[in-house]
mmCIF file of C-alpha atoms and ligand atoms in Angstrom:
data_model
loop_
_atom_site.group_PDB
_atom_site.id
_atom_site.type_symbol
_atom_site.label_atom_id
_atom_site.label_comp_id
_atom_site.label_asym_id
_atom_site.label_seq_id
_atom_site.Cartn_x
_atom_site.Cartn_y
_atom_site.Cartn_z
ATOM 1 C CA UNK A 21 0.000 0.000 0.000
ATOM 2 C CA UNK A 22 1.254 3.018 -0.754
ATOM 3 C CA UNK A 23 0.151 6.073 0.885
ATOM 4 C CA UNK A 24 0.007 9.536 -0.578
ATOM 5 C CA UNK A 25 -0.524 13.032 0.013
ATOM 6 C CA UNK A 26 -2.489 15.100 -2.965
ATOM 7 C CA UNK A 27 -3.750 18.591 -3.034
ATOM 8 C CA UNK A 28 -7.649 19.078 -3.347
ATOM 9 C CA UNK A 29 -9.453 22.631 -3.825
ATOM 10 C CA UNK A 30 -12.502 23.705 -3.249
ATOM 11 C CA UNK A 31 -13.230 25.910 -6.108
ATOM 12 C CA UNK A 32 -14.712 29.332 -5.589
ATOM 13 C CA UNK A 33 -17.890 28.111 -6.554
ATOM 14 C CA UNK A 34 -18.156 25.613 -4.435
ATOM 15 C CA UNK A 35 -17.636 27.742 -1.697
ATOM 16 C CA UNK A 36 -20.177 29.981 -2.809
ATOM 17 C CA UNK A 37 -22.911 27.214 -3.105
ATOM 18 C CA UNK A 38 -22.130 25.751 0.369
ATOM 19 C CA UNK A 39 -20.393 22.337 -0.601
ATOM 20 C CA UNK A 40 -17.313 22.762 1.655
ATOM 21 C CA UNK A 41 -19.011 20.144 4.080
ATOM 22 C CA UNK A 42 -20.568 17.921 1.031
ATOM 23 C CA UNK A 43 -16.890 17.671 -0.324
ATOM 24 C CA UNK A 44 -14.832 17.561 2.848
ATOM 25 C CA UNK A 45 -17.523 14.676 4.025
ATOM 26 C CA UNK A 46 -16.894 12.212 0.960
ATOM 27 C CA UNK A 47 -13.288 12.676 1.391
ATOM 28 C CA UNK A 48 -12.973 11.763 5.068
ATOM 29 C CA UNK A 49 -15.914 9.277 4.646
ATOM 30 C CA UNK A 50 -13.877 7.422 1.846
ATOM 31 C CA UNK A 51 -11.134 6.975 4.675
ATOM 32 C CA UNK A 52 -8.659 9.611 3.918
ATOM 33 C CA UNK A 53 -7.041 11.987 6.495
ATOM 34 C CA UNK A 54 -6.993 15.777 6.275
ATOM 35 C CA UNK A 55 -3.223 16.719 7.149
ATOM 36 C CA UNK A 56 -3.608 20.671 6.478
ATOM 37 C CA UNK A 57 -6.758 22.780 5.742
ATOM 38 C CA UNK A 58 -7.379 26.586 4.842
ATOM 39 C CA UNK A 59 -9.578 28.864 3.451
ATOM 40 C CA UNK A 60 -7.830 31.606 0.899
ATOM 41 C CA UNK A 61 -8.153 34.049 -1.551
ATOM 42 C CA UNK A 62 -5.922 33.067 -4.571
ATOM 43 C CA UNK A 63 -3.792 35.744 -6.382
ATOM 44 C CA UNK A 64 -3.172 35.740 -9.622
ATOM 45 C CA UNK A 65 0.521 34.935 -9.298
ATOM 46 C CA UNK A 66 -0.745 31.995 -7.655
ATOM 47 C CA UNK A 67 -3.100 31.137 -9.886
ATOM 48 C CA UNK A 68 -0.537 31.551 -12.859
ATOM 49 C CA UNK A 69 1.878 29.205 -11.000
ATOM 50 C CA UNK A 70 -0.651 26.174 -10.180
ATOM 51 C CA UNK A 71 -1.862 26.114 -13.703
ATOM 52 C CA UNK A 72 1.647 26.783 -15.347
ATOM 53 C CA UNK A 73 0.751 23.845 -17.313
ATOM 54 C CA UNK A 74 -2.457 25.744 -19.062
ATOM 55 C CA UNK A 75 -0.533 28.878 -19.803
ATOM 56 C CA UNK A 76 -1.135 29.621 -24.080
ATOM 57 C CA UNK A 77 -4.235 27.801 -23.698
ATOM 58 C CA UNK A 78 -7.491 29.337 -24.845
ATOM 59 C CA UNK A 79 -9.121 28.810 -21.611
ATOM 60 C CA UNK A 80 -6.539 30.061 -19.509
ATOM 61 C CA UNK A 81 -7.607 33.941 -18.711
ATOM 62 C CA UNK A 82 -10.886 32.005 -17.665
ATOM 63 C CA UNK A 83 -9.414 29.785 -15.842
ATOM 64 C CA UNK A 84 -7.617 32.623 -14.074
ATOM 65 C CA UNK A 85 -10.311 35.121 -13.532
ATOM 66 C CA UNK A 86 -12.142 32.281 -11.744
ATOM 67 C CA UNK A 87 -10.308 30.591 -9.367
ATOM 68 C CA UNK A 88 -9.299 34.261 -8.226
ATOM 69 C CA UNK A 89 -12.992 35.342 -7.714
ATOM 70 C CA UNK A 90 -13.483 34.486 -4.423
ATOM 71 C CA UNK A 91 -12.106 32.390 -1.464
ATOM 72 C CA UNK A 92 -11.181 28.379 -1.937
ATOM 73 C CA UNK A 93 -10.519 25.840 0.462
ATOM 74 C CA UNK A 94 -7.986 23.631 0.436
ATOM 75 C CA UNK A 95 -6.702 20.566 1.764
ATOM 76 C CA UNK A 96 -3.735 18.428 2.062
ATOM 77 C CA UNK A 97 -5.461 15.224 1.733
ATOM 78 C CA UNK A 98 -3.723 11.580 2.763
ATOM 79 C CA UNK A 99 -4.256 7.933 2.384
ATOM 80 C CA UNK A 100 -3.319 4.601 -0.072
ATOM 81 C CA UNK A 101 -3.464 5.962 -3.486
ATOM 82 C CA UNK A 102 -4.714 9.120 -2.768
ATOM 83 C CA UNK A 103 -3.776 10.949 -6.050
ATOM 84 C CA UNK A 104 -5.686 8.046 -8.259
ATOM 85 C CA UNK A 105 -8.573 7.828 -5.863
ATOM 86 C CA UNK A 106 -9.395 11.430 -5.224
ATOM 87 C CA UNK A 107 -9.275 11.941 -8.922
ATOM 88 C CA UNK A 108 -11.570 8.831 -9.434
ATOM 89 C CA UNK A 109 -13.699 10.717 -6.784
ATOM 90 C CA UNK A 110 -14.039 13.707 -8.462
ATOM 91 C CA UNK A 111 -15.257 12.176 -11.867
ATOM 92 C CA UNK A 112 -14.142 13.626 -15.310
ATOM 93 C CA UNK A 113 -12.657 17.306 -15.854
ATOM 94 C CA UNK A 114 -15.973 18.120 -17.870
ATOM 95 C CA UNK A 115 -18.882 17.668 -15.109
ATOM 96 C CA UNK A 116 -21.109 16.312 -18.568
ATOM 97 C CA UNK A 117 -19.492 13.583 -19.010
ATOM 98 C CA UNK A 118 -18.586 13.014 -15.350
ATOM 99 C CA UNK A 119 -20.417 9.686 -13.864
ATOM 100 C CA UNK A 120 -23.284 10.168 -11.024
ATOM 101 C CA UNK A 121 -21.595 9.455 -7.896
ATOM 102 C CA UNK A 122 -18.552 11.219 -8.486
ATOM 103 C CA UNK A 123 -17.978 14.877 -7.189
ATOM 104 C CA UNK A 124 -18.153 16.827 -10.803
ATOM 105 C CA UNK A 125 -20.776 14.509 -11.982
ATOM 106 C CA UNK A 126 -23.174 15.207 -8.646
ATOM 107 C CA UNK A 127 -22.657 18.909 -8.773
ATOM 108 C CA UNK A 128 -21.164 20.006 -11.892
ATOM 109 C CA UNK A 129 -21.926 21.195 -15.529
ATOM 110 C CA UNK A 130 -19.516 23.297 -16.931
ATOM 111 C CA UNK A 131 -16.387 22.543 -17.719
ATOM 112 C CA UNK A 132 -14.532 25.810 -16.355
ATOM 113 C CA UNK A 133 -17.117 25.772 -12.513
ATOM 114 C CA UNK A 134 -16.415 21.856 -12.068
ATOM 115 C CA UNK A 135 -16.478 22.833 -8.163
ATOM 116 C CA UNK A 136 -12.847 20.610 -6.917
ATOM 117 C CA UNK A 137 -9.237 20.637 -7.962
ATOM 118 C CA UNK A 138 -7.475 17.457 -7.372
ATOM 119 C CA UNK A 139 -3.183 16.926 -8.562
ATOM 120 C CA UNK A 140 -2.809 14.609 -11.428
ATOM 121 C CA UNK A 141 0.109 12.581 -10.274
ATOM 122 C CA UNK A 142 2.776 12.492 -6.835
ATOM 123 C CA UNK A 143 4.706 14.739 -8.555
ATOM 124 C CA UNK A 144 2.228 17.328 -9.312
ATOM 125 C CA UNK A 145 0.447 16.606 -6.022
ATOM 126 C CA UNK A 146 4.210 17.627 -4.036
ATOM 127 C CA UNK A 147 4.527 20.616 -6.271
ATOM 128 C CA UNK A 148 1.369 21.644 -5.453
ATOM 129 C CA UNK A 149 0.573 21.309 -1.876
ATOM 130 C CA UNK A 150 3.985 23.451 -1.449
ATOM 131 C CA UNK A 151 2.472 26.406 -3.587
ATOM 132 C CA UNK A 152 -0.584 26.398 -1.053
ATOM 133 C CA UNK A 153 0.895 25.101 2.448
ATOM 134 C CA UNK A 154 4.129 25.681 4.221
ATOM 135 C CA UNK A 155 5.827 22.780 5.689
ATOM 136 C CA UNK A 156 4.790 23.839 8.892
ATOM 137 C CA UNK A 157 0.710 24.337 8.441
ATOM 138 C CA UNK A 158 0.807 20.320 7.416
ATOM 139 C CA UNK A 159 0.650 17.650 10.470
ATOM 140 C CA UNK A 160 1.279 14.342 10.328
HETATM 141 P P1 DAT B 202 -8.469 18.801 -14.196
HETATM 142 O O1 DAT B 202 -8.977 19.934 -13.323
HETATM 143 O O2 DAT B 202 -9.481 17.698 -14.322
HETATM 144 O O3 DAT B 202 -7.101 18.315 -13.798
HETATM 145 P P2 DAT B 202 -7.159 20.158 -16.406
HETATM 146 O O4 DAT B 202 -5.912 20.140 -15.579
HETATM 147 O O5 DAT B 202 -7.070 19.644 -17.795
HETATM 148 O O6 DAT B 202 -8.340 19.399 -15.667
HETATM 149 O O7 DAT B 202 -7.699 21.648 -16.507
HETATM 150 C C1 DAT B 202 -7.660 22.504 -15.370
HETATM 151 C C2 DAT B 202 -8.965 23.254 -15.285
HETATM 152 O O8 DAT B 202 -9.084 24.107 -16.419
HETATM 153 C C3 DAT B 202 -10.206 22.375 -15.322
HETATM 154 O O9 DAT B 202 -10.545 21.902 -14.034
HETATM 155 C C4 DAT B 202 -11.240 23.309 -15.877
HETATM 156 C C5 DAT B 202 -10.447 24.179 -16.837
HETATM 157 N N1 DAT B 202 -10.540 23.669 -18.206
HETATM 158 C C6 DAT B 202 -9.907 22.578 -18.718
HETATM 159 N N2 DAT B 202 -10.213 22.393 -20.010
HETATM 160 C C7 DAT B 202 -11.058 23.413 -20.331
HETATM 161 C C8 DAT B 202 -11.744 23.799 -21.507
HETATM 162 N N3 DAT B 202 -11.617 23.100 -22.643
HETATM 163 N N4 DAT B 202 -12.546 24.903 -21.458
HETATM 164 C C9 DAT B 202 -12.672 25.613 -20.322
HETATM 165 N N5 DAT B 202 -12.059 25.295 -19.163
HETATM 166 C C10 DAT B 202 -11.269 24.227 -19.174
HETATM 167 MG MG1 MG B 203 -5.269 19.228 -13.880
#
């Protein structure tokens, strides 16, 4: 078993609807452990960094202009697999074609307001949760 740490955001509009509880709730439920937890306004030279990998796309000023329009929450999230299985959790990028049951695909229907962020892979995940924690807002 190997056990992992991955970023997961609560995006602005999940805030705004109230689903900080719904998401937080299947997370822990599934078995994972929160290790670090805030609520924050993202800047744009935050924003810019964590999707470094979108920059040149034609969604990217969208992409931008949102998760910078109000406060996120987010959470260093552990447990076996967690990358994989938080992803699985959150269904497919577009919340269309997103399965009931999953995250997106329970609350979701556009593409660029599909409610959660979760990292792609360890790597990602490690580069991640350092642009939004310092080592010393994590517990083990
Ligand atoms: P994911 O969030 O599933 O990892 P991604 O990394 O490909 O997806 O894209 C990051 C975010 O950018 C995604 O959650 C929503 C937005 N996005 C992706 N593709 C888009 C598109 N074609 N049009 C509008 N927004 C898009
Ligand atoms: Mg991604």
């Amino acid at each position: 078993m190997v056990v992992e740490r991955t970023l997961v955001l609560i995006k602005p509009n999940g805030v705004a609807r109230g689903l900080v509880g719904e998401v937080t709730a299947r997370v822990e439920r599934r078995g994972f452990h929160l290790r670090g937890m805030k609520m924050l306004r993202v800047s744009r030279e935050l924003a810019e960094k964590h999707y470094e990998e979108h920059i040149g796309k034609p969604f990217f000023g969208e992409l931008v202009d949102f998760i910078t329009s109000g406060p996120i929450v987010a959470m260093a999230v552990e447990g076996p697999s967690a990358v994989k299985v938080v992803r699985d959790m959150m269904g497919a990028t577009d919340p269309r074609e997103a399965a009931p049951g999953t995250i997106r695909g329970d609350y979701a229907l556009e593409i660029g307001e599909n409610v959660v962020h979760g990292s792609d892979s360890v790597e990602s995940a490690n580069r991640e949760l350092g642009l939004y924690f310092t080592a010393g807002e994590l517990v083990d």
